[in-house]
PDB file of C-alpha atoms in Angstrom:
ATOM      1  CA  ASP Y 252      71.538 -10.865   1.208  1.00 71.00           C
ATOM      2  CA  VAL Y 253      72.173  -9.015  -2.007  1.00 70.00           C
ATOM      3  CA  LYS Y 254      69.157  -7.132  -3.217  1.00 91.00           C
ATOM      4  CA  VAL Y 255      68.768  -6.106  -6.845  1.00 95.00           C
ATOM      5  CA  THR Y 256      65.690  -3.974  -7.358  1.00 96.00           C
ATOM      6  CA  GLN Y 257      64.073  -3.240 -10.699  1.00 96.00           C
ATOM      7  CA  SER Y 258      61.784  -0.255 -10.494  1.00 91.00           C
ATOM      8  CA  SER Y 259      58.876  -1.700 -12.476  1.00 92.00           C
ATOM      9  CA  ARG Y 260      57.525  -5.244 -12.590  1.00 93.00           C
ATOM     10  CA  TYR Y 261      55.216  -4.556 -15.531  1.00 95.00           C
ATOM     11  CA  LEU Y 262      55.400  -1.768 -18.082  1.00 96.00           C
ATOM     12  CA  VAL Y 263      53.304  -0.978 -21.150  1.00 97.00           C
ATOM     13  CA  LYS Y 264      54.591   1.549 -23.668  1.00 97.00           C
ATOM     14  CA  ARG Y 265      53.844   2.590 -27.223  1.00 97.00           C
ATOM     15  CA  THR Y 266      55.933   2.205 -30.354  1.00 98.00           C
ATOM     16  CA  GLY Y 267      58.392   5.060 -30.756  1.00 97.00           C
ATOM     17  CA  GLU Y 268      58.449   6.045 -27.099  1.00 97.00           C
ATOM     18  CA  LYS Y 269      61.708   6.420 -25.196  1.00 97.00           C
ATOM     19  CA  VAL Y 270      61.655   3.883 -22.372  1.00 97.00           C
ATOM     20  CA  PHE Y 271      63.786   3.778 -19.227  1.00 97.00           C
ATOM     21  CA  LEU Y 272      64.253   0.625 -17.143  1.00 97.00           C
ATOM     22  CA  GLU Y 273      65.940   1.201 -13.806  1.00 97.00           C
ATOM     23  CA  CYS Y 274      67.974  -1.169 -11.666  1.00 97.00           C
ATOM     24  CA  VAL Y 275      69.495  -0.578  -8.241  1.00 97.00           C
ATOM     25  CA  GLN Y 276      71.696  -2.903  -6.178  1.00 96.00           C
ATOM     26  CA  ASP Y 277      72.550  -2.467  -2.530  1.00 94.00           C
ATOM     27  CA  MET Y 278      75.803  -4.434  -2.215  1.00 90.00           C
ATOM     28  CA  ASP Y 279      78.315  -2.017  -3.711  1.00 91.00           C
ATOM     29  CA  HIS Y 280      78.909  -4.340  -6.668  1.00 92.00           C
ATOM     30  CA  GLU Y 281      81.122  -3.061  -9.446  1.00 92.00           C
ATOM     31  CA  ASN Y 282      79.655  -5.149 -12.259  1.00 93.00           C
ATOM     32  CA  MET Y 283      76.101  -4.805 -13.514  1.00 95.00           C
ATOM     33  CA  PHE Y 284      74.275  -6.422 -16.417  1.00 96.00           C
ATOM     34  CA  TRP Y 285      71.114  -6.156 -18.479  1.00 97.00           C
ATOM     35  CA  TYR Y 286      69.622  -9.248 -20.101  1.00 97.00           C
ATOM     36  CA  ARG Y 287      66.481  -9.915 -22.042  1.00 96.00           C
ATOM     37  CA  GLN Y 288      64.660 -13.198 -21.769  1.00 94.00           C
ATOM     38  CA  ASP Y 289      62.491 -14.661 -24.521  1.00 92.00           C
ATOM     39  CA  PRO Y 290      60.852 -18.095 -24.728  1.00 87.00           C
ATOM     40  CA  GLY Y 291      63.146 -20.659 -26.308  1.00 82.00           C
ATOM     41  CA  LEU Y 292      66.077 -18.258 -26.446  1.00 86.00           C
ATOM     42  CA  GLY Y 293      67.087 -18.178 -22.787  1.00 86.00           C
ATOM     43  CA  LEU Y 294      68.826 -15.067 -21.504  1.00 91.00           C
ATOM     44  CA  ARG Y 295      70.754 -12.831 -23.853  1.00 93.00           C
ATOM     45  CA  LEU Y 296      73.162 -10.141 -22.712  1.00 94.00           C
ATOM     46  CA  ILE Y 297      72.327  -6.629 -23.888  1.00 97.00           C
ATOM     47  CA  TYR Y 298      74.889  -4.441 -22.097  1.00 96.00           C
ATOM     48  CA  PHE Y 299      77.112  -4.607 -19.054  1.00 95.00           C
ATOM     49  CA  SER Y 300      79.159  -2.211 -16.991  1.00 95.00           C
ATOM     50  CA  TYR Y 301      82.287  -2.737 -14.923  1.00 92.00           C
ATOM     51  CA  ASP Y 302      82.331   0.658 -13.282  1.00 90.00           C
ATOM     52  CA  VAL Y 303      80.648   4.007 -13.117  1.00 92.00           C
ATOM     53  CA  LYS Y 304      80.394   5.651 -16.541  1.00 89.00           C
ATOM     54  CA  MET Y 305      81.752   2.495 -18.201  1.00 91.00           C
ATOM     55  CA  LYS Y 306      79.700   0.311 -20.507  1.00 94.00           C
ATOM     56  CA  GLU Y 307      80.308  -2.598 -22.822  1.00 94.00           C
ATOM     57  CA  LYS Y 308      78.082  -4.055 -25.519  1.00 95.00           C
ATOM     58  CA  GLY Y 309      76.789  -7.530 -25.032  1.00 93.00           C
ATOM     59  CA  ASP Y 310      75.400  -9.885 -27.647  1.00 91.00           C
ATOM     60  CA  ILE Y 311      72.323  -7.885 -28.673  1.00 96.00           C
ATOM     61  CA  PRO Y 312      72.889  -4.150 -28.056  1.00 96.00           C
ATOM     62  CA  GLU Y 313      71.047  -2.839 -31.122  1.00 96.00           C
ATOM     63  CA  GLY Y 314      68.190  -0.527 -30.222  1.00 96.00           C
ATOM     64  CA  TYR Y 315      69.366  -0.108 -26.640  1.00 98.00           C
ATOM     65  CA  SER Y 316      71.673   2.143 -24.655  1.00 97.00           C
ATOM     66  CA  VAL Y 317      72.640   2.249 -20.985  1.00 97.00           C
ATOM     67  CA  SER Y 318      73.629   4.732 -18.344  1.00 97.00           C
ATOM     68  CA  ARG Y 319      75.633   4.265 -15.173  1.00 97.00           C
ATOM     69  CA  GLU Y 320      76.084   7.560 -13.370  1.00 95.00           C
ATOM     70  CA  LYS Y 321      76.238   6.021  -9.891  1.00 96.00           C
ATOM     71  CA  LYS Y 322      77.733   2.722  -8.817  1.00 95.00           C
ATOM     72  CA  GLU Y 323      74.467   1.312  -7.480  1.00 96.00           C
ATOM     73  CA  ARG Y 324      72.273   2.227 -10.442  1.00 97.00           C
ATOM     74  CA  PHE Y 325      72.269   0.879 -13.996  1.00 97.00           C
ATOM     75  CA  SER Y 326      69.646   2.079 -16.443  1.00 97.00           C
ATOM     76  CA  LEU Y 327      68.593   0.491 -19.718  1.00 98.00           C
ATOM     77  CA  ILE Y 328      67.205   2.838 -22.352  1.00 98.00           C
ATOM     78  CA  LEU Y 329      65.123   1.952 -25.370  1.00 97.00           C
ATOM     79  CA  GLU Y 330      65.706   4.975 -27.585  1.00 94.00           C
ATOM     80  CA  SER Y 331      62.634   4.390 -29.764  1.00 97.00           C
ATOM     81  CA  ALA Y 332      60.667   1.390 -28.615  1.00 97.00           C
ATOM     82  CA  SER Y 333      59.559  -1.181 -31.147  1.00 97.00           C
ATOM     83  CA  THR Y 334      57.231  -4.167 -30.842  1.00 97.00           C
ATOM     84  CA  ASN Y 335      60.138  -6.622 -31.161  1.00 96.00           C
ATOM     85  CA  GLN Y 336      61.462  -5.278 -27.871  1.00 98.00           C
ATOM     86  CA  THR Y 337      58.497  -6.717 -26.009  1.00 98.00           C
ATOM     87  CA  SER Y 338      60.223  -9.031 -23.561  1.00 97.00           C
ATOM     88  CA  MET Y 339      61.210  -9.785 -19.979  1.00 95.00           C
ATOM     89  CA  TYR Y 340      64.221  -7.702 -18.928  1.00 97.00           C
ATOM     90  CA  LEU Y 341      66.479  -8.861 -16.113  1.00 96.00           C
ATOM     91  CA  CYS Y 342      69.143  -6.882 -14.298  1.00 97.00           C
ATOM     92  CA  ALA Y 343      72.026  -8.577 -12.472  1.00 96.00           C
ATOM     93  CA  SER Y 344      75.052  -7.586 -10.431  1.00 94.00           C
ATOM     94  CA  GLU Y 345      78.248  -9.135  -9.100  1.00 91.00           C
ATOM     95  CA  PRO Y 346      81.342  -7.922  -7.276  1.00 87.00           C
ATOM     96  CA  ALA Y 347      84.647  -7.434  -9.048  1.00 82.00           C
ATOM     97  CA  PRO Y 348      86.891  -9.042  -9.898  1.00 73.00           C
ATOM     98  CA  ALA Y 349      84.445 -11.599 -11.198  1.00 66.00           C
ATOM     99  CA  TYR Y 350      85.998 -15.017 -11.089  1.00 67.00           C
ATOM    100  CA  GLY Y 351      85.401 -18.691 -10.599  1.00 66.00           C
ATOM    101  CA  ASN Y 352      82.268 -19.578  -8.727  1.00 74.00           C
ATOM    102  CA  GLN Y 353      81.137 -16.045  -8.045  1.00 81.00           C
ATOM    103  CA  PRO Y 354      77.424 -15.972  -8.942  1.00 89.00           C
ATOM    104  CA  GLN Y 355      75.438 -13.139 -10.423  1.00 92.00           C
ATOM    105  CA  HIS Y 356      72.496 -11.793  -8.421  1.00 94.00           C
ATOM    106  CA  PHE Y 357      69.279 -11.038 -10.272  1.00 95.00           C
ATOM    107  CA  GLY Y 358      66.354  -8.699  -9.854  1.00 95.00           C
ATOM    108  CA  ASP Y 359      62.754  -9.850 -10.264  1.00 94.00           C
ATOM    109  CA  GLY Y 360      62.582  -8.614 -13.835  1.00 95.00           C
ATOM    110  CA  THR Y 361      60.516  -6.087 -15.757  1.00 96.00           C
ATOM    111  CA  ARG Y 362      57.962  -7.454 -18.191  1.00 95.00           C
ATOM    112  CA  LEU Y 363      57.794  -4.837 -20.925  1.00 97.00           C
ATOM    113  CA  SER Y 364      55.070  -4.724 -23.569  1.00 97.00           C
ATOM    114  CA  ILE Y 365      55.370  -2.409 -26.553  1.00 98.00           C
ATOM    115  CA  LEU Y 366      52.069  -1.743 -28.305  1.00 97.00           C
TER     116      LEU Y 366
ATOM    117  CA  ALA W 275      82.872 -21.384 -29.187  1.00 65.00           C
ATOM    118  CA  GLN W 276      81.649 -22.080 -25.707  1.00 73.00           C
ATOM    119  CA  SER W 277      78.152 -23.484 -25.303  1.00 85.00           C
ATOM    120  CA  VAL W 278      75.767 -24.761 -22.677  1.00 91.00           C
ATOM    121  CA  THR W 279      73.159 -27.334 -23.616  1.00 94.00           C
ATOM    122  CA  GLN W 280      70.145 -28.233 -21.558  1.00 95.00           C
ATOM    123  CA  LEU W 281      69.023 -31.463 -23.071  1.00 94.00           C
ATOM    124  CA  ASP W 282      65.320 -31.204 -22.237  1.00 94.00           C
ATOM    125  CA  SER W 283      63.168 -28.139 -22.738  1.00 94.00           C
ATOM    126  CA  HIS W 284      60.340 -29.661 -20.689  1.00 97.00           C
ATOM    127  CA  VAL W 285      60.321 -32.282 -17.941  1.00 98.00           C
ATOM    128  CA  SER W 286      57.222 -33.636 -16.178  1.00 98.00           C
ATOM    129  CA  VAL W 287      57.367 -35.669 -12.989  1.00 97.00           C
ATOM    130  CA  SER W 288      54.837 -36.815 -10.434  1.00 97.00           C
ATOM    131  CA  GLU W 289      54.994 -35.384  -6.950  1.00 97.00           C
ATOM    132  CA  GLY W 290      57.267 -37.490  -4.763  1.00 97.00           C
ATOM    133  CA  THR W 291      59.282 -38.948  -7.658  1.00 98.00           C
ATOM    134  CA  PRO W 292      62.883 -38.080  -8.554  1.00 98.00           C
ATOM    135  CA  VAL W 293      63.854 -35.124 -10.711  1.00 98.00           C
ATOM    136  CA  LEU W 294      66.671 -35.134 -13.270  1.00 98.00           C
ATOM    137  CA  LEU W 295      67.480 -32.032 -15.315  1.00 98.00           C
ATOM    138  CA  ARG W 296      70.386 -32.474 -17.695  1.00 98.00           C
ATOM    139  CA  CYS W 297      73.101 -30.014 -18.643  1.00 96.00           C
ATOM    140  CA  ASN W 298      76.186 -30.404 -20.811  1.00 95.00           C
ATOM    141  CA  TYR W 299      78.806 -27.822 -21.618  1.00 91.00           C
ATOM    142  CA  SER W 300      81.546 -27.550 -24.168  1.00 87.00           C
ATOM    143  CA  SER W 301      84.896 -26.401 -22.975  1.00 71.00           C
ATOM    144  CA  SER W 302      88.525 -27.204 -23.282  1.00 62.00           C
ATOM    145  CA  TYR W 303      89.020 -26.433 -19.618  1.00 70.00           C
ATOM    146  CA  SER W 304      86.971 -26.636 -16.441  1.00 69.00           C
ATOM    147  CA  PRO W 305      84.455 -23.824 -16.224  1.00 77.00           C
ATOM    148  CA  SER W 306      82.518 -22.509 -13.245  1.00 86.00           C
ATOM    149  CA  LEU W 307      79.055 -24.004 -13.115  1.00 90.00           C
ATOM    150  CA  PHE W 308      75.746 -22.895 -11.617  1.00 94.00           C
ATOM    151  CA  TRP W 309      72.089 -23.827 -11.536  1.00 97.00           C
ATOM    152  CA  TYR W 310      69.452 -21.139 -11.169  1.00 97.00           C
ATOM    153  CA  VAL W 311      65.683 -21.445 -10.715  1.00 97.00           C
ATOM    154  CA  GLN W 312      63.063 -19.020 -11.963  1.00 96.00           C
ATOM    155  CA  HIS W 313      59.501 -19.093 -10.684  1.00 94.00           C
ATOM    156  CA  PRO W 314      56.792 -17.451 -12.816  1.00 89.00           C
ATOM    157  CA  ASN W 315      57.288 -13.713 -13.214  1.00 82.00           C
ATOM    158  CA  LYS W 316      60.280 -13.688 -10.909  1.00 87.00           C
ATOM    159  CA  GLY W 317      64.020 -13.252 -11.352  1.00 90.00           C
ATOM    160  CA  LEU W 318      66.642 -15.976 -11.237  1.00 94.00           C
ATOM    161  CA  GLN W 319      67.526 -17.444  -7.867  1.00 95.00           C
ATOM    162  CA  LEU W 320      70.792 -19.290  -7.311  1.00 95.00           C
ATOM    163  CA  LEU W 321      70.185 -22.974  -6.495  1.00 96.00           C
ATOM    164  CA  LEU W 322      73.777 -24.117  -6.279  1.00 95.00           C
ATOM    165  CA  LYS W 323      77.247 -23.576  -7.631  1.00 92.00           C
ATOM    166  CA  TYR W 324      80.122 -25.909  -8.338  1.00 89.00           C
ATOM    167  CA  THR W 325      83.264 -25.515  -6.313  1.00 74.00           C
ATOM    168  CA  SER W 326      86.306 -27.638  -6.933  1.00 76.00           C
ATOM    169  CA  ALA W 327      86.076 -28.936  -3.363  1.00 72.00           C
ATOM    170  CA  ALA W 328      83.647 -31.709  -4.298  1.00 80.00           C
ATOM    171  CA  THR W 329      82.071 -33.091  -7.446  1.00 87.00           C
ATOM    172  CA  LEU W 330      78.671 -33.492  -5.743  1.00 93.00           C
ATOM    173  CA  VAL W 331      77.246 -30.130  -4.848  1.00 93.00           C
ATOM    174  CA  LYS W 332      74.321 -29.587  -2.500  1.00 94.00           C
ATOM    175  CA  GLY W 333      72.039 -26.654  -3.018  1.00 94.00           C
ATOM    176  CA  ILE W 334      68.887 -25.196  -1.576  1.00 94.00           C
ATOM    177  CA  ASN W 335      65.497 -26.939  -1.414  1.00 94.00           C
ATOM    178  CA  GLY W 336      67.034 -30.434  -1.550  1.00 96.00           C
ATOM    179  CA  PHE W 337      68.612 -30.096  -4.988  1.00 97.00           C
ATOM    180  CA  GLU W 338      72.017 -31.514  -5.864  1.00 97.00           C
ATOM    181  CA  ALA W 339      74.240 -31.494  -8.921  1.00 97.00           C
ATOM    182  CA  GLU W 340      77.128 -33.709  -9.890  1.00 94.00           C
ATOM    183  CA  PHE W 341      80.073 -32.444 -11.897  1.00 92.00           C
ATOM    184  CA  LYS W 342      81.451 -35.068 -14.287  1.00 91.00           C
ATOM    185  CA  LYS W 343      84.450 -33.721 -16.117  1.00 88.00           C
ATOM    186  CA  SER W 344      84.819 -36.763 -18.384  1.00 88.00           C
ATOM    187  CA  GLU W 345      81.243 -36.280 -19.597  1.00 90.00           C
ATOM    188  CA  THR W 346      81.326 -32.444 -19.457  1.00 91.00           C
ATOM    189  CA  SER W 347      78.037 -32.626 -17.579  1.00 93.00           C
ATOM    190  CA  PHE W 348      76.486 -30.955 -14.554  1.00 95.00           C
ATOM    191  CA  HIS W 349      73.069 -32.583 -14.117  1.00 97.00           C
ATOM    192  CA  LEU W 350      70.641 -31.376 -11.466  1.00 98.00           C
ATOM    193  CA  THR W 351      68.762 -33.874  -9.318  1.00 98.00           C
ATOM    194  CA  LYS W 352      66.307 -34.045  -6.458  1.00 98.00           C
ATOM    195  CA  PRO W 353      65.180 -37.300  -4.812  1.00 97.00           C
ATOM    196  CA  SER W 354      61.538 -36.312  -4.371  1.00 97.00           C
ATOM    197  CA  ALA W 355      59.715 -33.597  -6.284  1.00 97.00           C
ATOM    198  CA  HIS W 356      57.433 -31.166  -4.542  1.00 97.00           C
ATOM    199  CA  MET W 357      54.686 -29.070  -6.118  1.00 97.00           C
ATOM    200  CA  SER W 358      56.652 -25.933  -5.285  1.00 96.00           C
ATOM    201  CA  ASP W 359      59.516 -27.145  -7.513  1.00 97.00           C
ATOM    202  CA  ALA W 360      57.504 -26.342 -10.644  1.00 97.00           C
ATOM    203  CA  ALA W 361      59.572 -23.636 -12.340  1.00 97.00           C
ATOM    204  CA  GLU W 362      62.117 -22.923 -15.057  1.00 96.00           C
ATOM    205  CA  TYR W 363      65.666 -24.094 -14.401  1.00 97.00           C
ATOM    206  CA  PHE W 364      68.782 -22.674 -16.008  1.00 96.00           C
ATOM    207  CA  CYS W 365      72.224 -24.194 -16.226  1.00 96.00           C
ATOM    208  CA  VAL W 366      74.824 -21.434 -16.361  1.00 93.00           C
ATOM    209  CA  VAL W 367      78.527 -21.515 -17.068  1.00 89.00           C
ATOM    210  CA  ARG W 368      81.117 -18.842 -16.419  1.00 86.00           C
ATOM    211  CA  TRP W 369      84.061 -18.625 -18.746  1.00 79.00           C
ATOM    212  CA  GLY W 370      86.334 -15.791 -17.785  1.00 76.00           C
ATOM    213  CA  ASN W 371      84.159 -12.855 -16.839  1.00 73.00           C
ATOM    214  CA  GLN W 372      81.115 -13.839 -18.904  1.00 79.00           C
ATOM    215  CA  PHE W 373      78.050 -15.883 -18.022  1.00 85.00           C
ATOM    216  CA  TYR W 374      76.589 -18.272 -20.595  1.00 88.00           C
ATOM    217  CA  PHE W 375      73.039 -19.491 -20.097  1.00 92.00           C
ATOM    218  CA  GLY W 376      71.343 -22.635 -21.252  1.00 92.00           C
ATOM    219  CA  THR W 377      67.929 -22.183 -22.842  1.00 91.00           C
ATOM    220  CA  GLY W 378      66.184 -23.514 -19.750  1.00 93.00           C
ATOM    221  CA  THR W 379      64.178 -26.560 -18.698  1.00 96.00           C
ATOM    222  CA  SER W 380      60.594 -26.127 -17.631  1.00 96.00           C
ATOM    223  CA  LEU W 381      59.717 -28.514 -14.802  1.00 98.00           C
ATOM    224  CA  THR W 382      56.105 -29.551 -14.305  1.00 98.00           C
ATOM    225  CA  VAL W 383      55.122 -31.435 -11.145  1.00 97.00           C
ATOM    226  CA  ILE W 384      51.957 -33.501 -11.396  1.00 97.00           C
ATOM    227  CA  PRO W 385      49.958 -33.969  -8.189  1.00 95.00           C
TER     228      PRO W 385
END
């Protein structure tokens, strides 16, 4: 089974702090994704990466950056955390090329609170 | 623009009764379709995925979904609800290399 591990289940940070959310997958997947989940809005794509050192903006990249130095690890960075970034963050991965009925595999999420 | 619509934000059923969670998509061609389940404070778990081999797809935990191209629908069903089915359910569509999520349906199971 594919395992996608997010380093923290719950995280509390203060406004203005630099925050790192880490995600590791163990299936040698090329593609990795960061989503945020908010009630009534479903999942929204923040950033994704198709390979090491590659990144692409998703639908809501403002206020975030990412890093992918190794294939198995994809980090989401909040450069200066703000209260409107309080949310559930989900990491996902899939093999490439992504096509047809290939599913994405999700971690358990990090519930981040910014005070 | 592509879109995925889950027609009910909340569904309540009694234990032992059937479950129907509705999903429609907009597309000019056949997409790839999935249902995921999310239990409280957990990630998304794949329930089932549509393959062109059959329009009725069986998934885990007794769930099924039927692809109806003429109706652009992919509704999720289960004959008999169990307490452990209480969760959030997401209909997801892949167009090209992108996933598009519905806004979710929260299923409550009443004992």
